[in-house]
């Protein structure tokens, strides 16, 4: 199982902070997420058919942004931690 | 202050185009001997609202405070969002320069239409700032701006900040960093009250351009996902960062010994917003009138009682995870104590964590942490040590993991897994300060471009951000407009146009960035003359040798790269 955590608005919209999924890539995890929580689809994907993520959606696997891994094709294995954030800032 | 004299002077023409940080840093560099003792008679304290502060420009209620810092030994600028800034500007005052030293007691500077006088502040000295601000409000009227230094400042503590009123009149908005509260108290000045009734307001040279520029900026702020109404700053406040920085393995826990802990969500912005909703505090909220981002809030105790004011991300982190504390009520009370004592929350949290490592309390013991802060109120020897900040406390208790740069405690991002923010911590003239060049935006948040946090080549990124920040800190706009204007060029143009409209200048965007670069030059020149060298632009040794779990990385930005930020 891969633990997928959602934060900020994604947490409010899905009504949960985390789910455990049986998935093997970041893309399959996101697909599973938006089919389980339909309302997340426009929050995460700009164009779902093209599997294009929204600008500034951040996905991390074990603390590393997937931009610096293999993007949506990043592999997930048992015990990995994946986190999804909407656009946010502070400081 | 020696003679308790207050006088008005016309603004010299050479300072005409300066405001906020540009003005405070210029006055300090021209009038303060760089080698003076920061708490001695030759230091000065300068207050200046920003260029557009006091106008109808959105999100622009900022005040800059400058002086020589007792914490870093260099020049210091700290700023805050407060109606005090707007009232000072509307009263027609471009800057207050506090000079000399009075040791008999503390004084209150009362500024109102055509008058400024120093009054005995004994009734409000030695007291908590919440009570003092409330009593001063009762005496001088509710519609005033108040600023003050607390007990920590009275002790000459280098962790003492300067408090300003929020919209409710609470002492919760801070020009916190660098010990300027101690500079204020050692001048003999305890409070300033400003009433702008009948004041001339801020002159705008080109009203059409002002309207045009502020419209463009407003449009950027209300469009960008971070700054728009219902956006993340508005909904969760700055504390929304707890989860993202923790997930990135860069949230310092237990005195910078760990970068991730699964307990962090317990003190997150999400958790806090939910709790405020249940308890009946306020969120969103603005720190000063006219802010359209409204990232602020009023945190209250269970039952909606005893408002503290805002619990910012940096404060929650410093007094929470950095001390192993994962309980918002403990954090709220520690933040209340800091606001009341006049302590910078970041420095206080770093200090408590170092004290915990030194054996004064166990990590996670919120009650003991609060007792330690109460030592400051009692003015005990331990309280005096703690009021002097992280480095001083670390030395007093034999700790070697002291997370400081130029003597100032590091904020809420461990620089080992996020190199760019580390480059800013080490090289800014201010000592460790995230706001001086917020590399987190591109490195973690994907705002204003994208940069790999682990790439150690960050000199250019940090320099550019430091220049842009020096400009924004001078303009009077809140730094949080940066999230929108870094992504939306029309917003940046609008900001520059609004400054041109007020000043009657014709800056292009690149002129404006050069203005920021000049401010940095002035500050660095002061630091050099004060004895700060390249050796002060280096990380604490443990960050080079101790790998931070879970990423297990050290700070591997080379000395040459650090020196490349400001090559001369
Ligand atoms: S964005 Fe937040 S800190 Fe900035 S002016 Fe508005 S309320 Fe104050």
XYZ file of C-alpha atoms and ligand atoms in Angstrom:
667
model
C 0.000 0.000 0.000
C 1.050 3.573 -0.703
C -0.110 6.267 1.705
C -1.426 9.281 -0.214
C -1.870 12.474 1.758
C -3.812 15.513 0.631
C -3.465 18.977 2.077
C -5.178 22.377 2.273
C -8.181 22.713 -0.095
C -7.716 19.135 -1.332
C -8.256 17.929 2.221
C -11.397 20.034 2.608
C -12.823 18.954 -0.751
C -12.166 15.237 -0.282
C -13.189 15.369 3.368
C -10.149 13.278 4.288
C -6.484 13.861 4.832
C -5.150 10.548 3.590
C -5.948 7.280 1.856
C -4.013 4.048 1.394
C -3.941 2.940 -2.233
C -2.656 -0.102 -4.062
C -0.960 1.624 -6.991
C 2.390 1.481 -8.745
C 2.880 4.931 -10.301
C 2.072 8.517 -9.405
C -0.308 8.718 -12.350
C -2.263 5.645 -11.271
C -2.457 7.034 -7.725
C -3.872 10.353 -8.989
C -6.320 8.549 -11.285
C -7.542 6.482 -8.366
C -7.824 9.590 -6.228
C -9.982 11.536 -8.697
C -12.235 8.573 -9.418
C -12.774 8.073 -5.686
C -13.240 11.796 -5.047
C -14.797 13.128 -8.253
C -14.665 16.746 -7.028
C -10.883 16.605 -6.883
C -10.579 16.161 -10.647
C -10.719 19.866 -11.602
C -8.504 20.700 -8.641
C -5.722 18.355 -9.689
C -5.982 18.075 -13.480
C -6.043 20.901 -16.020
C -7.022 18.406 -18.703
C -7.881 14.950 -17.458
C -8.043 13.374 -20.911
C -4.482 14.498 -21.626
C -3.529 13.678 -18.026
C -2.180 17.201 -17.702
C -1.751 18.410 -14.137
C -2.885 21.853 -13.062
C -0.195 24.467 -12.875
C 1.363 24.585 -9.406
C -0.163 21.344 -8.127
C 2.702 19.810 -6.206
C 3.164 16.084 -5.884
C 5.929 14.740 -3.677
C 7.068 11.161 -3.273
C 8.936 10.572 -0.044
C 9.582 14.307 0.175
C 10.843 14.874 -3.376
C 8.835 16.809 -5.940
C 8.037 14.532 -8.914
C 9.429 17.266 -11.209
C 12.840 16.027 -10.029
C 11.885 12.326 -10.297
C 10.123 10.795 -13.308
C 7.068 13.074 -13.244
C 3.748 11.255 -13.465
C 5.611 8.061 -14.383
C 7.429 8.023 -11.045
C 7.234 4.480 -9.655
C 5.691 3.783 -6.278
C 6.461 0.799 -4.117
C 4.973 -0.612 -0.930
C 5.492 1.803 1.973
C 6.071 4.932 -0.138
C 4.558 8.214 0.991
C 2.967 10.470 -1.587
C 1.724 13.995 -0.842
C -0.446 16.255 -3.008
C -0.680 20.012 -2.439
C -2.640 22.736 -4.233
C -1.019 26.118 -4.924
C -0.021 27.582 -1.588
C 2.505 29.846 0.048
C 3.244 31.648 3.276
C 6.346 32.642 5.141
C 16.226 61.447 24.354
C 18.930 62.919 26.658
C 17.074 66.214 26.838
C 13.601 64.794 26.193
C 13.311 67.026 23.161
C 11.132 66.368 20.123
C 11.472 68.425 16.977
C 10.157 68.340 13.410
C 12.504 68.665 10.442
C 11.758 68.928 6.753
C 12.782 65.880 4.741
C 16.137 66.544 3.038
C 15.775 66.360 -0.741
C 18.278 63.452 -0.943
C 15.756 61.304 0.995
C 12.717 62.390 -1.009
C 12.363 59.172 -3.035
C 13.078 56.868 -0.137
C 10.584 55.046 2.047
C 10.401 52.032 4.348
C 13.600 49.989 4.396
C 15.426 52.230 1.905
C 14.901 55.174 4.229
C 15.639 53.442 7.541
C 18.788 51.785 6.173
C 19.990 55.053 4.587
C 19.506 57.051 7.782
C 21.188 54.372 9.904
C 24.129 54.143 7.528
C 24.538 57.946 7.437
C 24.012 58.669 11.119
C 25.041 55.635 13.188
C 28.752 54.912 13.720
C 29.088 51.302 12.496
C 31.305 50.274 15.412
C 29.087 51.732 18.135
C 27.623 49.522 20.856
C 24.057 48.733 19.743
C 22.722 49.449 23.221
C 24.996 52.445 23.859
C 24.325 56.145 23.375
C 25.371 56.387 19.715
C 22.936 53.957 18.162
C 19.717 55.363 16.693
C 16.339 53.826 16.021
C 14.462 54.840 12.892
C 10.813 54.227 11.980
C 9.558 54.807 8.429
C 6.325 53.891 6.666
C 6.691 52.675 3.078
C 6.360 54.783 -0.069
C 2.662 54.035 -0.695
C 1.698 53.393 2.952
C -1.189 55.574 4.057
C -2.694 55.703 0.534
C -5.510 53.484 -0.726
C -3.003 51.085 -2.353
C -3.977 47.506 -1.420
C -2.055 45.533 1.227
C 0.328 48.360 2.000
C 0.180 49.060 5.747
C 3.844 48.357 6.452
C 6.304 50.077 8.739
C 10.060 49.575 8.631
C 12.243 49.909 11.731
C 16.024 50.199 11.516
C 19.069 50.498 13.732
C 22.267 48.665 14.566
C 21.334 45.202 15.811
C 22.480 43.890 19.196
C 21.928 40.393 17.845
C 23.977 40.519 14.635
C 26.258 43.498 15.249
C 25.242 44.708 11.783
C 22.544 46.898 10.312
C 18.998 45.769 10.936
C 15.690 46.377 9.248
C 12.558 44.695 10.563
C 9.059 45.450 9.360
C 5.462 44.900 10.355
C 1.932 45.301 9.034
C -0.085 47.607 11.265
C -2.403 50.608 11.138
C 0.341 52.438 13.074
C 2.230 52.659 9.760
C -0.731 54.122 7.909
C -1.485 56.617 10.658
C 2.110 57.808 10.778
C 2.100 58.334 7.007
C -1.261 60.108 7.077
C -0.013 62.357 9.863
C 2.541 63.554 7.296
C 5.540 61.910 8.978
C 8.080 60.258 6.711
C 10.325 59.002 9.502
C 10.932 59.147 13.248
C 14.580 59.192 14.312
C 15.153 58.353 17.958
C 18.581 59.426 19.186
C 20.387 59.827 22.470
C 19.712 57.878 25.607
C 17.695 58.515 28.731
C 18.213 56.184 31.665
C 15.950 57.475 34.440
C 12.755 55.832 33.214
C 10.815 54.895 30.094
C 8.915 57.475 28.018
C 5.977 57.523 25.653
C 6.166 59.622 22.496
C 2.729 61.045 21.798
C 2.212 62.278 18.229
C -0.950 64.121 17.258
C -1.865 67.038 14.991
C 0.940 69.628 15.163
C 2.335 68.145 18.345
C 4.812 65.592 19.551
C 5.703 65.217 23.212
C 7.503 62.803 25.493
C 5.505 61.679 28.513
C 6.443 59.596 31.539
C 5.586 55.949 30.674
C 6.170 54.557 34.179
C 2.544 53.393 34.562
C 2.997 51.013 31.611
C 6.605 49.974 32.144
C 7.515 46.567 33.603
C 4.127 45.257 32.487
C 2.877 42.890 29.850
C 2.200 44.542 26.501
C -1.389 43.288 26.155
C -2.323 45.160 29.315
C -0.184 48.188 28.468
C -1.657 48.525 24.943
C -5.212 48.242 26.340
C -4.566 50.927 28.967
C -2.853 53.229 26.481
C -5.845 52.743 24.142
C -8.181 53.699 26.999
C -6.206 56.853 27.673
C -5.476 58.060 24.134
C -8.549 56.780 22.279
C -9.219 53.618 20.296
C -8.468 55.055 16.879
C -4.728 55.393 17.352
C -1.615 53.493 16.372
C 0.504 52.108 19.213
C 3.981 50.704 19.232
C 5.980 49.489 22.192
C 8.832 47.468 23.585
C 8.264 45.031 26.429
C 10.048 43.556 29.419
C 12.499 41.705 27.159
C 13.559 45.070 25.739
C 13.845 46.585 29.209
C 16.391 43.836 29.948
C 18.390 44.852 26.878
C 17.651 41.427 25.435
C 18.846 40.869 21.896
C 15.734 38.744 21.240
C 13.413 41.693 21.921
C 11.191 42.879 19.094
C 9.015 45.946 18.675
C 5.265 45.362 18.968
C 2.597 47.212 16.996
C -1.144 47.153 17.342
C -3.317 44.903 15.203
C -6.829 45.919 14.188
C -8.180 44.905 17.606
C -5.466 46.923 19.339
C -3.593 43.803 20.546
C 0.216 43.861 20.705
C 0.456 41.105 18.107
C 2.148 42.639 15.052
C 5.915 42.608 15.330
C 8.962 44.130 13.764
C 10.454 41.210 15.570
C 13.906 40.448 14.400
C 17.341 41.553 15.452
C 16.725 42.930 18.934
C 15.396 46.354 17.941
C 13.116 46.238 21.011
C 16.254 46.456 23.137
C 17.546 49.389 21.077
C 14.236 51.183 21.684
C 14.150 50.477 25.429
C 17.776 51.501 25.913
C 17.033 54.863 24.252
C 14.559 55.324 27.124
C 11.618 55.074 24.734
C 8.918 52.548 25.712
C 5.942 53.470 23.532
C 4.856 55.616 20.621
C 1.254 56.659 20.075
C 0.125 58.254 16.828
C -3.183 59.933 16.128
C -3.566 61.024 12.506
C -6.736 63.050 12.949
C -6.428 66.293 10.983
C -3.185 65.096 9.352
C -2.365 66.074 5.757
C -2.481 62.517 4.335
C -0.032 61.196 1.739
C 0.487 63.392 -1.287
C 0.043 61.641 -4.625
C 1.761 63.349 -7.561
C -0.139 61.588 -10.333
C -3.587 60.419 -9.271
C -4.476 58.864 -12.637
C -1.317 56.789 -12.702
C -1.938 55.768 -9.111
C -5.413 54.544 -9.993
C -4.104 52.708 -13.034
C -1.195 51.069 -11.156
C -3.162 49.986 -8.100
C -5.874 48.565 -10.359
C -3.314 46.348 -12.113
C -1.862 45.231 -8.812
C -5.292 44.553 -7.319
C -6.211 42.481 -10.328
C -3.041 40.358 -9.895
C -3.694 39.893 -6.178
C -7.311 38.878 -6.676
C -6.431 36.417 -9.465
C -3.431 34.516 -8.125
C -4.309 31.288 -6.297
C -2.158 32.180 -3.300
C -3.330 35.748 -2.724
C -6.945 35.855 -4.006
C -9.961 35.875 -1.693
C -10.560 32.238 -0.772
C -6.972 31.453 -1.831
C -4.614 29.551 0.423
C -3.232 32.525 2.398
C -6.761 33.769 3.007
C -8.131 30.357 3.980
C -5.319 28.826 6.034
C -2.888 31.670 6.731
C 0.869 31.334 6.473
C 0.758 28.205 8.632
C -0.424 26.234 5.574
C 3.317 25.764 5.068
C 3.751 23.393 8.017
C 2.639 20.346 6.025
C 4.411 21.157 2.785
C 7.756 21.946 4.419
C 7.436 18.921 6.701
C 6.670 16.690 3.712
C 9.718 18.136 1.956
C 11.797 16.957 4.924
C 12.851 20.506 5.763
C 10.730 21.471 8.783
C 13.241 21.695 11.621
C 12.129 19.582 14.574
C 13.758 19.464 18.023
C 16.425 22.083 17.460
C 17.211 21.342 13.832
C 17.892 17.662 14.432
C 15.185 16.210 12.157
C 13.367 17.403 9.020
C 10.132 15.412 9.177
C 7.758 14.267 11.890
C 4.329 12.733 11.355
C 2.991 14.811 14.266
C 3.434 18.094 12.340
C -0.159 18.168 10.936
C -1.362 18.693 14.509
C -0.054 22.273 14.323
C -0.777 22.892 10.635
C -2.718 25.774 9.091
C -5.467 23.324 8.158
C -5.834 22.208 11.777
C -5.665 25.774 13.056
C -8.307 27.096 10.627
C -10.634 24.243 11.638
C -10.080 24.950 15.354
C -10.655 28.702 14.961
C -13.897 27.984 13.134
C -15.082 25.775 16.013
C -13.952 28.122 18.773
C -15.100 31.386 17.270
C -11.852 33.297 16.772
C -11.432 35.067 13.459
C -10.143 33.876 10.101
C -9.548 35.428 7.627
C -8.549 38.732 9.127
C -6.345 41.657 8.125
C -3.398 42.952 10.113
C -4.004 46.476 8.845
C -6.846 48.236 7.001
C -6.942 47.868 3.229
C -5.375 44.415 2.898
C -7.082 42.326 0.263
C -5.060 39.159 0.893
C -6.045 38.950 4.578
C -3.764 36.139 5.709
C -4.120 37.029 9.367
C -6.379 35.640 12.107
C -7.262 35.887 15.769
C -6.412 32.737 17.710
C -8.409 32.216 20.901
C -8.535 29.743 23.751
C -11.182 27.032 24.017
C -14.565 28.718 24.414
C -13.519 31.650 22.219
C -11.755 33.451 25.071
C -8.517 35.396 25.507
C -7.509 36.409 21.988
C -3.792 36.085 21.188
C -3.768 37.543 17.659
C -2.230 35.743 14.714
C -0.203 32.519 15.019
C 2.084 32.806 12.008
C 3.780 29.833 10.411
C 7.192 30.917 11.673
C 5.909 31.364 15.211
C 4.006 28.070 15.241
C 7.064 26.258 13.960
C 9.529 27.977 16.331
C 7.460 27.474 19.467
C 6.026 24.157 18.244
C 7.914 21.501 16.246
C 11.295 23.131 16.846
C 10.694 22.566 20.567
C 9.081 19.135 19.963
C 5.670 20.652 20.815
C 2.719 19.536 18.676
C -0.193 21.131 20.472
C -1.724 24.375 19.198
C -2.920 25.415 22.657
C 0.624 25.212 24.035
C 1.905 27.084 20.983
C -0.837 29.706 21.403
C 0.138 30.337 25.019
C 3.843 30.526 24.169
C 3.013 32.989 21.386
C 0.894 34.996 23.846
C 3.849 35.121 26.246
C 6.152 36.370 23.469
C 3.662 39.071 22.405
C 3.263 40.082 26.024
C 6.965 40.141 26.901
C 8.015 41.778 23.652
C 9.991 38.801 22.331
C 10.550 37.881 18.698
C 8.789 34.515 18.317
C 11.400 33.047 15.955
C 14.304 33.965 18.214
C 12.354 32.829 21.284
C 11.558 29.439 19.739
C 15.149 28.878 18.614
C 16.319 29.904 22.073
C 13.939 27.547 23.885
C 14.969 24.663 21.620
C 18.663 25.305 22.279
C 17.892 25.552 26.017
C 16.067 22.208 25.805
C 19.078 20.676 24.097
C 21.184 22.190 26.876
C 19.137 20.222 29.420
C 16.828 22.926 30.810
C 13.685 21.048 29.777
C 12.630 18.038 27.752
C 11.647 18.552 24.151
C 7.871 18.587 23.980
C 7.336 20.029 27.448
C 5.138 23.032 26.643
C 4.447 23.878 30.285
C 8.137 24.034 31.101
C 8.773 26.147 27.995
C 6.192 28.627 29.251
C 7.811 28.661 32.685
C 11.135 29.460 31.049
C 9.611 32.473 29.271
C 8.139 33.618 32.578
C 11.732 33.883 33.858
C 12.032 36.837 31.464
C 9.040 38.514 33.123
C 10.645 37.952 36.545
C 13.926 39.369 35.225
C 15.905 36.485 36.748
C 19.432 35.649 35.556
C 17.990 32.767 33.500
C 15.409 35.146 32.024
C 18.180 37.543 31.059
C 20.099 34.764 29.313
C 17.026 33.617 27.379
C 16.101 37.202 26.425
C 19.455 37.449 24.678
C 18.587 34.847 22.093
C 19.736 31.595 20.575
C 23.466 32.064 20.269
C 23.898 33.538 23.744
C 21.788 30.796 25.349
C 23.592 28.073 23.414
C 26.932 29.347 24.688
C 25.615 29.648 28.242
C 24.587 25.992 28.273
C 27.403 24.435 26.263
C 25.355 23.600 23.164
C 27.150 23.289 19.826
C 24.116 22.808 17.570
C 23.258 26.497 17.420
C 21.204 27.319 14.301
C 22.156 30.947 13.662
C 23.664 33.094 10.970
C 25.407 36.333 12.030
C 24.086 35.543 15.500
C 20.421 35.533 14.479
C 18.276 32.421 14.896
C 17.239 30.621 11.724
C 13.600 30.588 10.637
C 11.372 27.638 9.753
C 13.234 26.047 6.843
C 16.282 23.867 7.365
C 18.773 24.980 4.713
C 20.300 21.518 4.297
C 17.522 20.141 2.035
C 16.581 23.600 0.613
C 19.845 25.212 -0.435
C 18.613 28.545 -1.835
C 17.010 29.680 1.391
C 20.285 28.758 3.100
C 22.184 30.993 0.688
C 19.843 33.832 1.698
C 20.265 33.081 5.424
C 24.058 33.203 5.141
C 24.471 36.181 2.815
C 21.723 38.686 3.602
C 23.031 41.677 5.570
C 20.266 40.935 8.102
C 21.445 37.615 9.577
C 19.338 34.457 9.106
C 16.103 35.827 7.670
C 13.837 33.976 5.248
C 11.989 37.133 4.199
C 15.221 38.708 2.918
C 15.162 36.544 -0.228
C 12.429 33.954 -0.125
C 13.908 31.170 -2.243
C 11.239 28.803 -0.875
C 8.845 30.277 -3.486
C 10.619 28.730 -6.496
C 12.328 25.875 -4.635
C 9.282 24.358 -2.947
C 6.136 26.250 -3.892
C 6.655 26.595 -7.650
C 5.863 30.313 -7.414
C 8.007 32.765 -9.399
C 9.616 29.933 -11.384
C 10.941 26.547 -10.367
C 14.289 25.540 -8.877
C 15.486 22.168 -7.587
C 15.864 22.604 -3.796
C 18.879 20.278 -3.715
C 20.825 22.119 -6.423
C 23.592 24.004 -4.597
C 23.994 26.644 -7.335
C 21.756 29.305 -5.868
C 23.783 32.535 -5.750
C 21.954 34.186 -8.664
C 18.528 33.160 -7.413
C 19.166 34.452 -3.909
C 20.695 37.741 -5.115
C 17.743 38.483 -7.418
C 15.251 37.735 -4.656
C 17.171 39.827 -2.127
C 17.095 42.821 -4.498
C 13.370 42.448 -5.220
C 12.670 42.103 -1.499
C 14.613 45.248 -0.612
C 12.407 47.074 -3.121
C 9.130 45.671 -1.730
C 10.251 46.380 1.860
C 10.779 50.000 0.805
C 7.527 50.350 -1.123
C 5.288 49.780 1.878
C 3.569 46.821 0.261
C 3.407 43.601 2.235
C 5.979 41.085 1.027
C 3.158 38.636 0.305
C 2.243 40.581 -2.827
C 5.423 38.980 -4.207
C 3.639 35.652 -4.727
C 1.318 37.309 -7.229
C 3.697 39.780 -8.875
C 6.450 37.190 -9.408
C 3.992 35.238 -11.566
C 1.922 38.053 -13.099
C 4.091 40.743 -14.789
C 1.234 43.303 -14.965
C 1.035 43.145 -11.157
C 4.725 44.059 -10.861
C 4.257 46.908 -13.346
C 1.264 48.141 -11.363
C 3.264 48.122 -8.152
C 6.071 50.167 -9.721
C 3.542 52.566 -11.309
C 1.873 53.181 -7.961
C 5.257 54.085 -6.434
C 5.976 56.413 -9.387
C 2.562 57.995 -8.909
C 3.250 58.795 -5.257
C 6.842 59.967 -5.722
C 6.567 61.636 -9.110
C 9.371 59.410 -10.430
C 9.580 57.581 -13.752
C 11.075 54.243 -12.740
C 10.929 51.303 -15.078
C 10.689 47.829 -13.539
C 14.449 47.416 -13.891
C 15.100 50.829 -12.262
C 12.988 49.602 -9.371
C 15.052 46.433 -8.990
C 18.225 48.574 -9.079
C 16.718 50.634 -6.254
C 16.555 47.386 -4.222
C 20.164 46.583 -5.176
C 21.278 50.007 -3.924
C 19.591 49.430 -0.568
C 21.565 46.193 -0.214
C 24.811 48.019 -1.094
C 24.185 50.575 1.646
C 23.478 47.841 4.199
C 26.494 45.760 3.226
C 28.776 48.784 3.403
C 27.582 49.445 6.954
C 28.196 45.806 7.924
C 31.692 45.853 6.469
C 32.544 48.966 8.465
C 31.025 47.303 11.546
C 33.529 44.440 11.144
C 31.462 41.778 9.399
C 33.467 39.819 6.837
C 32.994 36.892 4.435
C 33.579 34.615 7.420
C 30.212 35.796 8.716
C 28.536 34.570 5.521
C 29.086 30.927 6.473
C 26.752 28.276 7.906
C 27.091 26.990 11.450
C 29.540 24.097 11.378
C 27.011 21.392 12.277
C 25.109 22.061 9.066
C 28.214 21.123 7.087
C 28.844 17.940 9.080
C 25.516 16.591 10.418
C 23.245 15.158 7.759
C 19.592 16.011 8.348
C 17.223 13.022 8.353
C 15.164 11.843 6.522
C 16.886 13.250 3.396
C 20.265 12.806 5.053
C 21.882 15.785 3.396
C 24.303 18.425 4.657
C 24.518 22.074 3.541
C 26.851 21.594 0.591
C 26.780 25.043 -1.005
C 30.438 25.927 -1.444
C 32.032 29.003 0.124
C 32.785 30.224 -3.416
C 29.094 30.037 -4.324
C 28.150 31.928 -1.156
C 30.700 34.609 -2.028
C 29.302 34.866 -5.547
C 26.060 36.394 -4.205
C 27.833 39.684 -3.467
C 31.228 39.345 -5.133
C 32.999 42.537 -3.994
S -1.168 39.704 3.619
Fe -1.257 39.255 5.779
S 0.631 40.146 6.667
Fe 0.335 41.037 4.622
S -0.773 42.937 4.982
Fe -2.322 41.355 4.583
S -2.910 40.510 6.575
Fe -1.020 41.685 6.835
